[in-house]
Coordinates of C-alpha atoms and ligand atoms in Angstrom, one line a residue:
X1 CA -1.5 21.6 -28.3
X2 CA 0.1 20.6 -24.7
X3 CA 2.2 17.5 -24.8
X4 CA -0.4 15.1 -23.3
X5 CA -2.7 16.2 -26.1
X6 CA 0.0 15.8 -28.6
X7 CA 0.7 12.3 -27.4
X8 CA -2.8 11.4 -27.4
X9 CA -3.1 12.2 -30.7
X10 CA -0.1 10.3 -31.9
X11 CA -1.3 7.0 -30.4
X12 CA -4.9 7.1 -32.1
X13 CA -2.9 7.5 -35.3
X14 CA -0.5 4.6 -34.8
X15 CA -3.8 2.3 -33.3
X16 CA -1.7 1.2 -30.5
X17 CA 0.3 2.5 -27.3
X18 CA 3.5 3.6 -27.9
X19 CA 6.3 3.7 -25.4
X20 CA 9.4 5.5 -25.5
X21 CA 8.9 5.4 -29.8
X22 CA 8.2 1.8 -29.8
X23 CA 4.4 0.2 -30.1
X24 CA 3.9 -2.2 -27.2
X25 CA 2.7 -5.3 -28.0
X26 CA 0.5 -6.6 -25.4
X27 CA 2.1 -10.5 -24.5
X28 CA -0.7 -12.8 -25.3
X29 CA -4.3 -11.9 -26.7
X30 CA -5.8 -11.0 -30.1
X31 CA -4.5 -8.1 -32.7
X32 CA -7.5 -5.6 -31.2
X33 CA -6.7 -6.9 -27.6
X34 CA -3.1 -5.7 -28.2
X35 CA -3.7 -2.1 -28.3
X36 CA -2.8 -1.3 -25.6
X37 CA -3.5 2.0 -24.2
X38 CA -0.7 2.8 -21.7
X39 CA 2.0 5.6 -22.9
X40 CA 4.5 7.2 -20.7
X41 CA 7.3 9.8 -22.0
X42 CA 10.0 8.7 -21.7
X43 CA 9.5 5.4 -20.5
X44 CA 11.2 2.0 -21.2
X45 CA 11.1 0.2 -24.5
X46 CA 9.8 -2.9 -25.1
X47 CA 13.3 -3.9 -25.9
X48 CA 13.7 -3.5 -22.0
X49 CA 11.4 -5.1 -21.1
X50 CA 12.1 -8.2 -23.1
X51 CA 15.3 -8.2 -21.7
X52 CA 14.5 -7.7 -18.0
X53 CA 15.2 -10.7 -15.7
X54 CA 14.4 -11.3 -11.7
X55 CA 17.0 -13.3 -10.0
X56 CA 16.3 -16.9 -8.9
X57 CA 14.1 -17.2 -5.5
X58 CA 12.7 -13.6 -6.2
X59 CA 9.5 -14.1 -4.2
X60 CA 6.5 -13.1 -6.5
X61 CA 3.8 -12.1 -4.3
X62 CA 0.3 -10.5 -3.8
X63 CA -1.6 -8.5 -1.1
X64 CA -4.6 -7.4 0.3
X65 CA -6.0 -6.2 3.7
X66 CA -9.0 -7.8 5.2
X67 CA -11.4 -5.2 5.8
X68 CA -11.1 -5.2 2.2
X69 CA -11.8 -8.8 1.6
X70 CA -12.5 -10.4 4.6
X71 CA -17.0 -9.6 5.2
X72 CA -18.2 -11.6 7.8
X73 CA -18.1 -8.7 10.2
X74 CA -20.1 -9.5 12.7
X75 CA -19.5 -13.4 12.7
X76 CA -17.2 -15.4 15.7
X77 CA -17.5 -12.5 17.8
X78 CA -15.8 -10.0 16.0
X79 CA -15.7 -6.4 17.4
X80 CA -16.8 -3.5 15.2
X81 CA -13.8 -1.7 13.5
X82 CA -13.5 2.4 12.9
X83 CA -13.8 1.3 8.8
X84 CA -17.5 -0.6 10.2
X85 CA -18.6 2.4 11.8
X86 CA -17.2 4.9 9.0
X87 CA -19.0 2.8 5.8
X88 CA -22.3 2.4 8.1
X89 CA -22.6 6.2 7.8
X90 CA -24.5 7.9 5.2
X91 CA -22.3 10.1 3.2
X92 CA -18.6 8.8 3.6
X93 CA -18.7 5.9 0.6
X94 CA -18.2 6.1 -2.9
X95 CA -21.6 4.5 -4.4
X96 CA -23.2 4.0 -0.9
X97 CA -21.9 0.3 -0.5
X98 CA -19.9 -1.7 2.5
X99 CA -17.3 -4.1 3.4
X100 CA -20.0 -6.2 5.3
X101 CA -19.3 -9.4 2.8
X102 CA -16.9 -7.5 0.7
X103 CA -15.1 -10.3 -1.5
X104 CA -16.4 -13.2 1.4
X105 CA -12.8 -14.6 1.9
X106 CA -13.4 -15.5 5.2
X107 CA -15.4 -18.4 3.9
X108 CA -13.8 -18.3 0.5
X109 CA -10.1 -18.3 1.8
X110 CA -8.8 -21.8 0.6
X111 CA -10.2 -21.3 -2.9
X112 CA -8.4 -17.9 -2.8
X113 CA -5.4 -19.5 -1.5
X114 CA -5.4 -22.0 -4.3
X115 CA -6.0 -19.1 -7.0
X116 CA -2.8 -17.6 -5.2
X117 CA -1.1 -21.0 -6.5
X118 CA -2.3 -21.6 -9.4
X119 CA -0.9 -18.0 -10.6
X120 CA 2.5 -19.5 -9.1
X121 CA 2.9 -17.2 -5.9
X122 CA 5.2 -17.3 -3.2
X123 CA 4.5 -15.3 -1.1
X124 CA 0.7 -13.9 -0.3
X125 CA 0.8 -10.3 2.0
X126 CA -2.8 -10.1 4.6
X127 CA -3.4 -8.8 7.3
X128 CA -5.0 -9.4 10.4
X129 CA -8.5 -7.6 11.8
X130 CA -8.0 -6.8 15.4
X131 CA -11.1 -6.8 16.1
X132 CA -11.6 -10.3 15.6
X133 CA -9.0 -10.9 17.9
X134 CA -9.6 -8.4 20.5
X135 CA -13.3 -7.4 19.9
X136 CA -12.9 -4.1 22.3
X137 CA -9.2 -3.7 21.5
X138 CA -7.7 -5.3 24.7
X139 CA -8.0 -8.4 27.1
X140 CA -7.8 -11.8 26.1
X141 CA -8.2 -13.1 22.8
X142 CA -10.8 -14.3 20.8
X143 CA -9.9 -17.5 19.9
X144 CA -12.6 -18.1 17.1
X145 CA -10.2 -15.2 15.5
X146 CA -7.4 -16.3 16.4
X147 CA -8.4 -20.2 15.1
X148 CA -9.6 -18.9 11.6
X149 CA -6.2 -17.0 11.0
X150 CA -4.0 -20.5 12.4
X151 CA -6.5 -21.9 9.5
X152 CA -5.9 -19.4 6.8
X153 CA -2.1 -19.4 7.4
X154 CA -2.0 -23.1 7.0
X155 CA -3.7 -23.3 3.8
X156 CA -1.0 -20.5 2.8
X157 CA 1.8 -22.7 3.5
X158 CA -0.2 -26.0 2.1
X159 CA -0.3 -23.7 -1.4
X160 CA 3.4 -22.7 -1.2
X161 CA 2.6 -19.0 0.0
X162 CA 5.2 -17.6 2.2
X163 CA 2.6 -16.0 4.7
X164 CA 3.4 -12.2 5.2
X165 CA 1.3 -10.7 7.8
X166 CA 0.4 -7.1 8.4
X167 CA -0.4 -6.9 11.7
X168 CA -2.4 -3.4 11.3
X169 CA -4.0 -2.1 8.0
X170 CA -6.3 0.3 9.1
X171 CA -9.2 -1.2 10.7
X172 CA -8.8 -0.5 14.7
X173 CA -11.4 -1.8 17.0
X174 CA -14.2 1.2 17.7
X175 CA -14.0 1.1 21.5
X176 CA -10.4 2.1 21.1
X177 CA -11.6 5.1 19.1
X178 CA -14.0 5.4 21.7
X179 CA -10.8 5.6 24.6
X180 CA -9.7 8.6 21.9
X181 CA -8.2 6.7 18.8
X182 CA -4.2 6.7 18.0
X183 CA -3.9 10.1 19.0
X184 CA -4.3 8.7 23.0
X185 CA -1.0 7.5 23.2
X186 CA -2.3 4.5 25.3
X187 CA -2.6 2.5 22.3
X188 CA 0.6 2.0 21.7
X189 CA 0.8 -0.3 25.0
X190 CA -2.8 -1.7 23.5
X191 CA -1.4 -2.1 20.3
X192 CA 1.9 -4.5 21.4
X193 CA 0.0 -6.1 23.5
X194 CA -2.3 -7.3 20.6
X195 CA 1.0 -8.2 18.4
X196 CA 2.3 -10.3 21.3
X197 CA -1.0 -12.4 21.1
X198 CA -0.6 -12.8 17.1
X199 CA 3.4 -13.9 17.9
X200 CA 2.3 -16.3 20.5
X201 CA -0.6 -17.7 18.4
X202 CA 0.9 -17.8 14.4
X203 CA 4.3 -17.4 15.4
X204 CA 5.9 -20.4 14.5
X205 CA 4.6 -20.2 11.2
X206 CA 5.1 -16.7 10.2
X207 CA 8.4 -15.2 10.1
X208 CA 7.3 -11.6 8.4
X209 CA 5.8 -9.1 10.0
X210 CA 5.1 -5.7 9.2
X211 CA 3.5 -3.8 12.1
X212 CA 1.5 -1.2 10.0
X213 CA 0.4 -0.9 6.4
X214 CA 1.6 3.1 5.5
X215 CA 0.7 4.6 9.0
X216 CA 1.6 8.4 8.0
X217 CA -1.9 8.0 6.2
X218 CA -3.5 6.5 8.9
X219 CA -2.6 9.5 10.9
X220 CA -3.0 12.3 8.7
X221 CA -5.8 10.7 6.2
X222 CA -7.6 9.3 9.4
X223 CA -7.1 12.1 12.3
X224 CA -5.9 15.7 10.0
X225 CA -7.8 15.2 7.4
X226 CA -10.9 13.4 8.1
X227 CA -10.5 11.2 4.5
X228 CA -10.1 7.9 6.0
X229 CA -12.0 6.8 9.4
X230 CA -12.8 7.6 11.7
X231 CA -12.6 11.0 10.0
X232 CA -11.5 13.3 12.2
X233 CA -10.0 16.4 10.7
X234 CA -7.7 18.3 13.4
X235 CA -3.8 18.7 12.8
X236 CA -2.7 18.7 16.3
X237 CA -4.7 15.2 16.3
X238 CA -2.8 14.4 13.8
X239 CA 0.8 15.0 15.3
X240 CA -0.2 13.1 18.4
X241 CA -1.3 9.8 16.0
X242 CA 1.7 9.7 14.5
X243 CA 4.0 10.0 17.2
X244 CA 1.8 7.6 19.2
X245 CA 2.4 4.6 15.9
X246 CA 5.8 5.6 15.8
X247 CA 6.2 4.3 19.6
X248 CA 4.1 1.6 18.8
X249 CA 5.8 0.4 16.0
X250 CA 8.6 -0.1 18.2
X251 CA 6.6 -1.7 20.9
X252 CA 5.6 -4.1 18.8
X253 CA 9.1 -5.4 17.2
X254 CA 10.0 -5.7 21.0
X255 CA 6.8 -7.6 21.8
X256 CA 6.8 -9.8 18.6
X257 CA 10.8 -10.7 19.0
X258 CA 10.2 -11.5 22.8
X259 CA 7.3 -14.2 21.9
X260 CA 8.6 -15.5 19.2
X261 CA 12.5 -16.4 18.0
X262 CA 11.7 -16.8 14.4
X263 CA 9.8 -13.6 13.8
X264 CA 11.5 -10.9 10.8
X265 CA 10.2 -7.3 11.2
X266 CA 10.3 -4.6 8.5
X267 CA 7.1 -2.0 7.5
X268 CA 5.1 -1.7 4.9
X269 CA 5.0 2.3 4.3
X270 CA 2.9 4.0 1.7
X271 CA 6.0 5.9 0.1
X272 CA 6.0 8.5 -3.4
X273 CA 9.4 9.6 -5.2
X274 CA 9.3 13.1 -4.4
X275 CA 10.4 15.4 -7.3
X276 CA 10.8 19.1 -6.6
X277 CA 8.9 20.9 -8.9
X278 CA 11.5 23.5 -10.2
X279 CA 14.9 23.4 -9.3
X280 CA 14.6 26.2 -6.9
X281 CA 16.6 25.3 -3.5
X282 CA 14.0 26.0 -2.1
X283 CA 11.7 23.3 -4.1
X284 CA 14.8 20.5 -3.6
X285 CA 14.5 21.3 0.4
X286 CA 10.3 21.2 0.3
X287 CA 10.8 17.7 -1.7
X288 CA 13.2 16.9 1.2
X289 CA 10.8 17.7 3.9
X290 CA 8.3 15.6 1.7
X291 CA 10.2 12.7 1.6
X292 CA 11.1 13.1 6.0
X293 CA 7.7 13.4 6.6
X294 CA 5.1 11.5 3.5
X295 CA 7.9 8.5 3.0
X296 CA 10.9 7.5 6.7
X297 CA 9.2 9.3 9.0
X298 CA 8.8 6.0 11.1
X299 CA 11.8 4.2 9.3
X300 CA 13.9 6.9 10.5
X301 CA 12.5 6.7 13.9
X302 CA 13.2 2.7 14.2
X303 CA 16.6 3.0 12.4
X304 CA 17.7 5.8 14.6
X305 CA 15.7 6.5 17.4
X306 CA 15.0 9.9 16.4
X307 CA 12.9 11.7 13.5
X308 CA 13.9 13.4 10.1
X309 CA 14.1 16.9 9.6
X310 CA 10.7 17.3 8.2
X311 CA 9.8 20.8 9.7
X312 CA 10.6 24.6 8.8
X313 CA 12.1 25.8 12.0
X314 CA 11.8 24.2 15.3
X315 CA 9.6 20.4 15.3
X316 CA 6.2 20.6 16.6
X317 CA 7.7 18.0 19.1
X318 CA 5.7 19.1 22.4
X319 CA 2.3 19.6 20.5
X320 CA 3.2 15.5 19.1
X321 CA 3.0 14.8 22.7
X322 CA 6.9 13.2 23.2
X323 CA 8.4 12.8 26.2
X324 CA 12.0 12.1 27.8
X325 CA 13.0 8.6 26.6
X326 CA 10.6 8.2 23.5
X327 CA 13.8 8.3 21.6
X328 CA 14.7 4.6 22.9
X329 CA 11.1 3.6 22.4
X330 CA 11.6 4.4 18.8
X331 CA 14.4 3.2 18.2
X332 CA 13.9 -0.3 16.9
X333 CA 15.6 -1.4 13.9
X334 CA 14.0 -3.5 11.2
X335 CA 15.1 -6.7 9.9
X336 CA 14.3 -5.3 6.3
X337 CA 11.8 -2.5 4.5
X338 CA 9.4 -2.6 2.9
X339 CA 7.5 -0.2 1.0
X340 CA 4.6 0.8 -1.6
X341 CA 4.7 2.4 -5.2
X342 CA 1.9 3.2 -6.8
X343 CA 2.6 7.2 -8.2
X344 CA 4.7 10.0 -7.6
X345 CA 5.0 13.8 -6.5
X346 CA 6.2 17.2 -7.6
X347 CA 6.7 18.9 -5.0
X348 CA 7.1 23.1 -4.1
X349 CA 7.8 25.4 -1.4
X350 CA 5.1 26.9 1.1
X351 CA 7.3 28.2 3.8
X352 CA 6.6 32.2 2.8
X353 CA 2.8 31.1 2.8
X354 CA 1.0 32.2 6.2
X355 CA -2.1 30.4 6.0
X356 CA -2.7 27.0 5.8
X357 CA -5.7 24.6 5.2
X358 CA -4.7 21.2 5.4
X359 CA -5.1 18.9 2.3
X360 CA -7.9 16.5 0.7
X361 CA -8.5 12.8 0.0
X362 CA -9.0 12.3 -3.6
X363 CA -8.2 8.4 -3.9
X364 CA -5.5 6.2 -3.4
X365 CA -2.4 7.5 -1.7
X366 CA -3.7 10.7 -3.1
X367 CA -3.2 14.4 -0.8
X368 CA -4.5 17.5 -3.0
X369 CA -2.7 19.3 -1.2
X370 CA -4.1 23.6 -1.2
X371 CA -2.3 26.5 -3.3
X372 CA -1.5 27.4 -0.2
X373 CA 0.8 24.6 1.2
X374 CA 0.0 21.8 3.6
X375 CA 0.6 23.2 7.1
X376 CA 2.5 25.4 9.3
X377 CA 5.0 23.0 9.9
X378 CA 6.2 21.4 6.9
X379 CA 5.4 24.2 4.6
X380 CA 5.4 22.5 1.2
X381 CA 2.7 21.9 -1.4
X382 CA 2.6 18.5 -3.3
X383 CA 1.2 17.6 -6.3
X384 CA 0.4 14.4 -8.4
X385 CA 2.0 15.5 -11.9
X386 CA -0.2 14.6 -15.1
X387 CA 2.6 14.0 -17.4
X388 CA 2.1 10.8 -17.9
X389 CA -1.3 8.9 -18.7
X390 CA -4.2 8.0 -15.6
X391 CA -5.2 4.6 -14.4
X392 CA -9.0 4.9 -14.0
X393 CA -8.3 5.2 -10.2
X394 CA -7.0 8.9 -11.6
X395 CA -3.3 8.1 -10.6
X396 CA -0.4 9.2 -12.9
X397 CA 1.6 6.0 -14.2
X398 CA 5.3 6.9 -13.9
X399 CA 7.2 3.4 -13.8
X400 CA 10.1 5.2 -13.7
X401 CA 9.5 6.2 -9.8
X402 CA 10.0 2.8 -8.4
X403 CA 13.4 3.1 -9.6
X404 CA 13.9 5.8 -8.1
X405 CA 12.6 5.4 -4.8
X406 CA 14.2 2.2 -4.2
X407 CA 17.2 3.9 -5.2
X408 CA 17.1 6.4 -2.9
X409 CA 15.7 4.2 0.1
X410 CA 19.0 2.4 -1.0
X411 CA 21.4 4.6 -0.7
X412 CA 19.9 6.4 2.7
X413 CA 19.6 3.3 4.3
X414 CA 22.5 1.2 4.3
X415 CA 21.4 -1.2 1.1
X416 CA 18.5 -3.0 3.5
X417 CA 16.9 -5.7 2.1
X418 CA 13.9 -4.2 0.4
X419 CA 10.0 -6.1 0.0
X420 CA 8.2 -3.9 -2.1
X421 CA 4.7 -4.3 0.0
X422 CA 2.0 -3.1 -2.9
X423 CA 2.1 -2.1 -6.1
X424 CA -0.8 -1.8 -8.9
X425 CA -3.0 0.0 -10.9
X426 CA -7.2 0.4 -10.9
X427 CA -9.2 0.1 -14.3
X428 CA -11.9 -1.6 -14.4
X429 CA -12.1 -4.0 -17.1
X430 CA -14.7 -7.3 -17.0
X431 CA -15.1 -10.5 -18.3
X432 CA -15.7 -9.9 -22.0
X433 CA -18.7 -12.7 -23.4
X434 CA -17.9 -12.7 -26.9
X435 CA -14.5 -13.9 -25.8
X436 CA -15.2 -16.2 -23.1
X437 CA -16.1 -14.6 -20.5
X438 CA -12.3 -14.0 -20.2
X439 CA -10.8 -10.5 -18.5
X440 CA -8.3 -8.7 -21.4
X441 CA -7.0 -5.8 -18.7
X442 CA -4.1 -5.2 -21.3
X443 CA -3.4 -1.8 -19.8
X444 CA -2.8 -3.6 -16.3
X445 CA 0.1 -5.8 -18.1
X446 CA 1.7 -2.6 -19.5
X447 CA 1.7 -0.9 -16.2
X448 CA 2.9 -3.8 -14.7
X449 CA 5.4 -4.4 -17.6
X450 CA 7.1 -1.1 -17.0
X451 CA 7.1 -1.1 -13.5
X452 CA 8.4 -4.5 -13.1
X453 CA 11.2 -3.8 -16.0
X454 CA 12.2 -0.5 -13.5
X455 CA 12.3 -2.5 -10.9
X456 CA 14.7 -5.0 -12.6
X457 CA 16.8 -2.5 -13.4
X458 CA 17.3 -1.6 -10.0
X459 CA 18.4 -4.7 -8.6
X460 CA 20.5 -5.0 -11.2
X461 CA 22.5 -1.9 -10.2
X462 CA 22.7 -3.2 -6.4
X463 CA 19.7 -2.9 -4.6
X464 CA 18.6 -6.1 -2.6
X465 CA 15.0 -6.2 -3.6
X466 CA 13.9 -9.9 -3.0
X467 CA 9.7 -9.4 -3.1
X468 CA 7.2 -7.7 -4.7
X469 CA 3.8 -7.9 -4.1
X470 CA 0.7 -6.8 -6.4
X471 CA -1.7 -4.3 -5.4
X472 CA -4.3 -7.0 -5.6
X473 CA -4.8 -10.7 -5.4
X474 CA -8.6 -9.7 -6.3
X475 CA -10.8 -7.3 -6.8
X476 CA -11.9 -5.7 -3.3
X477 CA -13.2 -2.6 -1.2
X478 CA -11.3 0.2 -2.0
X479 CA -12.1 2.2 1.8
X480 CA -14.1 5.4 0.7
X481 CA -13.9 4.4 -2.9
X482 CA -15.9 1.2 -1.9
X483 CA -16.5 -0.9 -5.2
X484 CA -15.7 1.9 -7.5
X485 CA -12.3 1.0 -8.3
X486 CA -11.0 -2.8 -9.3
X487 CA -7.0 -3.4 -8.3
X488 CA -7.4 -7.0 -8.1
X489 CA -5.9 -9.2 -10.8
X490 CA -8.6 -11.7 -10.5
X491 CA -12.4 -10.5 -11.2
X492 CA -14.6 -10.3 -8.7
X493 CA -18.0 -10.6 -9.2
X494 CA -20.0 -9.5 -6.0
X495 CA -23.5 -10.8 -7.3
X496 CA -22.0 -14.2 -6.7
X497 CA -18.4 -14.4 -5.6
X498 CA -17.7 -15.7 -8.8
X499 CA -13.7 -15.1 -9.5
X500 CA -12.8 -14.9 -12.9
X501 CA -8.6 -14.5 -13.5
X502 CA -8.2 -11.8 -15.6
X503 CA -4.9 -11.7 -18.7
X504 CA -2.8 -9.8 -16.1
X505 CA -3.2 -12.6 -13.7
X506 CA -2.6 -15.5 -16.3
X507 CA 0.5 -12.8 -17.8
X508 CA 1.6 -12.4 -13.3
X509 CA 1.4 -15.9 -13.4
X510 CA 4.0 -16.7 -16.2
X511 CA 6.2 -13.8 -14.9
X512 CA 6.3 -15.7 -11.6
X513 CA 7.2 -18.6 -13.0
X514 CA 10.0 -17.4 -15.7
X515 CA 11.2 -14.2 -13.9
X516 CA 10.7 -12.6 -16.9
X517 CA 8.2 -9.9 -18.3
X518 CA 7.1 -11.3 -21.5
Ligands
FCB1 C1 -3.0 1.4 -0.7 C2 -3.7 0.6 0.5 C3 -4.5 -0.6 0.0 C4 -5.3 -0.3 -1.3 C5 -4.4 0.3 -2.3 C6 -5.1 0.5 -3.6 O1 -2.8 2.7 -0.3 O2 -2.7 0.2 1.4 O3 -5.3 -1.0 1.1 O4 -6.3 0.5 -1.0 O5 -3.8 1.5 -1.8

């Protein structure tokens, strides 16, 4: 029997999850309810994470993206997006459904907003559809998009939600595509163009800005690997877009910080502790190359004006398309960093492999890559272990990670302050009749437990980590996985719009207002 089967076993016999030898006892709920089904080896106690604490003004926070929640995407003379165009083609969603009304919060927004108080959050992490601001991607603005964000963001700040805006998560205006998408390294002048108009227009209200939510993926799961839209697959494409963000992200911190004096500006990068698979030196320098490429690729670039070592042998520089000068384009230094966790990677050595054929898209945050190693350049294979349990979304849990990572990002950086951007799990629980109609996710409020008692731990050995935000406010439209996954920790039903909070949310709620996990 192999360990997970072992562990399996064990936790059927005792009727309820056990973590690191103790049983976890879900807070709140019935004695069925509290079986909870999370196990991780060697993960924290319960005793932990009773004693966990978050220091006072620790800004308790959720996000989401609007594609994902906004719908209305044709209304007030919004443009079409590359995620419009990719979910309008036969073929590229899970379940054959679209964002078209998604979760309807662009009418629904103050009752979401009030949701967001009522669970006792500070701080609520959106982002803005350019589109709807610049239906064709540049020119003047749209001001029926520009007015419904000014209205948004005020009921924000009428709820007590620090408004934390993304300026970028994923949906780019088609007739930008159309001009040849992120690898054209005109956008980038596009792109801070659009963030000056946001600066000018919300500016004196919000002080946060990150300019793209994880833009490695958008690069490599929208333009090498064809996953995400507008689903190109080529890797040269792929070098070019992500050299073409990195010069935007430093575009834009120039553009924001010239329009408006009160504006902060960090990132909000899809990041995974990388783990070398054996101890091999060569599997500690592929989880290196990992961690330069998958995790500070652009923070490196706006810390220091140049990029990590993230290649075998020379950098693919010239086929990325850089130029005398880019370096000071770059270079742009954040106010703060900010970051996602959701799992982590074990990660092995390609660089004797000669053929190479790019990686796959098989959920969240998830690159399968080949046997054979990624590419040519950075020569390393990762993996998603399976040591410890699956959400439903299929992604390991490993609380331990976050520690980790924000550990590391630490240490490499300087202490920054640290906003962890997203974090969460997908299962995909429902209101329950016989109880009420109520939501018992009890394995959300483990996952969340552990993390969240990791993450203390960190910030209690030194690092400055003054957010975190949940991976979701609701339920939404997870990209290609359309409504096949639920993040949200508020029910969504999309017959109706009908929210229903679920246990994790009441449990999030009580956590915000105690800074404690039970
Ligand atoms: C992140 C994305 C977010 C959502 C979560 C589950 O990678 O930023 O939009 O899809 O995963």
């Amino acid at each position: 029997m192999d360990r997970r089967a072992f562990l399996g076993n064990t936790l059927a016999a005792a009727g309820g999850a056990l973590v690191g030898g103790r049983v976890l006892r879900a807070a709140g709920g019935t004695q069925r309810e509290s079986a909870v089904r999370a196990q991780v080896p060697g993960a924290i106690g319960q005793s932990e994470i009773e004693a966990a604490r978050f220091p006072d003004g620790f800004l308790w926070g959720t996000a989401t993206a609007a594609f994902q929640v906004e719908g209305a995407w044709q209304e007030d003379g919004k443009g079409e997006s590359i995620w419009d165009r990719f979910t309008h083609t036969p073929g590229k969603v899970r379940g054959a459904t679209n964002a078209d009304v998604a979760c309807d919060q662009y009418h629904l927004y103050a009752q979401d907003m009030a949701l967001a108080k009522k669970i006792n959050q500070k701080s609520y992490r959106f982002s803005i559809s350019w589109p709807r601001i610049q239906p064709t991607g540049t020119g003047a603005p749209n001001m029926k998009g520009v007015d419904h964000y000014s209205k948004i963001v005020d009921e924000m700040l009428k709820n007590g939600l620090r408004p934390f805006c993304t300026i970028y998560h994923w949906d780019l205006p088609q007739a930008l595509e159309d001009k040849g998408g992120w690898p054209n390294r005109d956008l980038a002048g596009y792109y801070a163009d659009y963030a000056g108009i946001l600066a000018k227009h919300l500016g004196d209200r919000i002080t946060i800005w990150a300019p793209f939510n994880m833009p490695w993926s958008v690069a490599y799961m929208g333009y090498g690997v064809g996953a995400l839209a507008p689903g190109r697959a080529d890797f040269d494409d792929f070098l070019k877009a992500l050299h073409t963000l990195t010069l935007a992200q430093g575009q834009a911190l120039r553009s924001i910080k010239a329009t408006s004096s009160k504006a902060t500006v960090g990132s909000a990068y899809g990041m995974c502790p990388a783990y070398p698979k054996t101890d091999s030196d060569e599997d500690h320098a592929a989880a290196s190359r990992y961690h330069a490429m998958n995790n500070v690729f652009l923070l490196e670039a706006a810390m220091h004006g140049r990029y990590p070592k993230a290649f075998v042998g020379d950098a693919p520089y010239d086929k990325m398309g850089m130029k005398p000068g880019d370096e000071e384009i770059m270079h742009a230094p954040l106010d703060w960093v900010g970051f996602h966790y959701y799992t982590r990677r074990h990660v092995s050595d390609a660089s004797k492999v000669q053929a190479f054929s790019g990686g796959g898209f098989s959920g969240t945050e998830i690159e399968a890559d080949p046997a054979t190693g990624r590419d040519p350049y950075t020569r390393f294979r990762a993996e998603m272990p399976t040591e410890g349990p699956l959400t439903e979304s299929g992604l390991e849990v490993w609380p331990r990670g976050i520690y980790d990572l924000v550990m590391q990002i630490s240490k490499e950086y300087n202490n920054p302050i640290i906003e962890i951007t997203e974090s969460g799990c997908g299962y995909l629980d429902a209101p329950y009749e016989k109880e009420n109609g109520r939501v018992p996710d009890t394995r959300r409020i483990a996952w969340f437990q552990q993390e969240l008692a990791e993450l203390a731990r960190a910030i209690k050995d030194g690092a400055k980590v003054r957010s975190f935000h949940a991976w979701s406010l609701i339920d939404n439209f997870e990209w290609g996985n359309g409504h096949t996954e639920r993040y949200g920790l508020i029910y969504v039903d999309y017959r109706d719009q009908k929210r229903t909070i679920k246990d994790s949310g009441l449990w999030y709620g009580r956590v915000a207002a105690t800074n404690r996990l039970t």
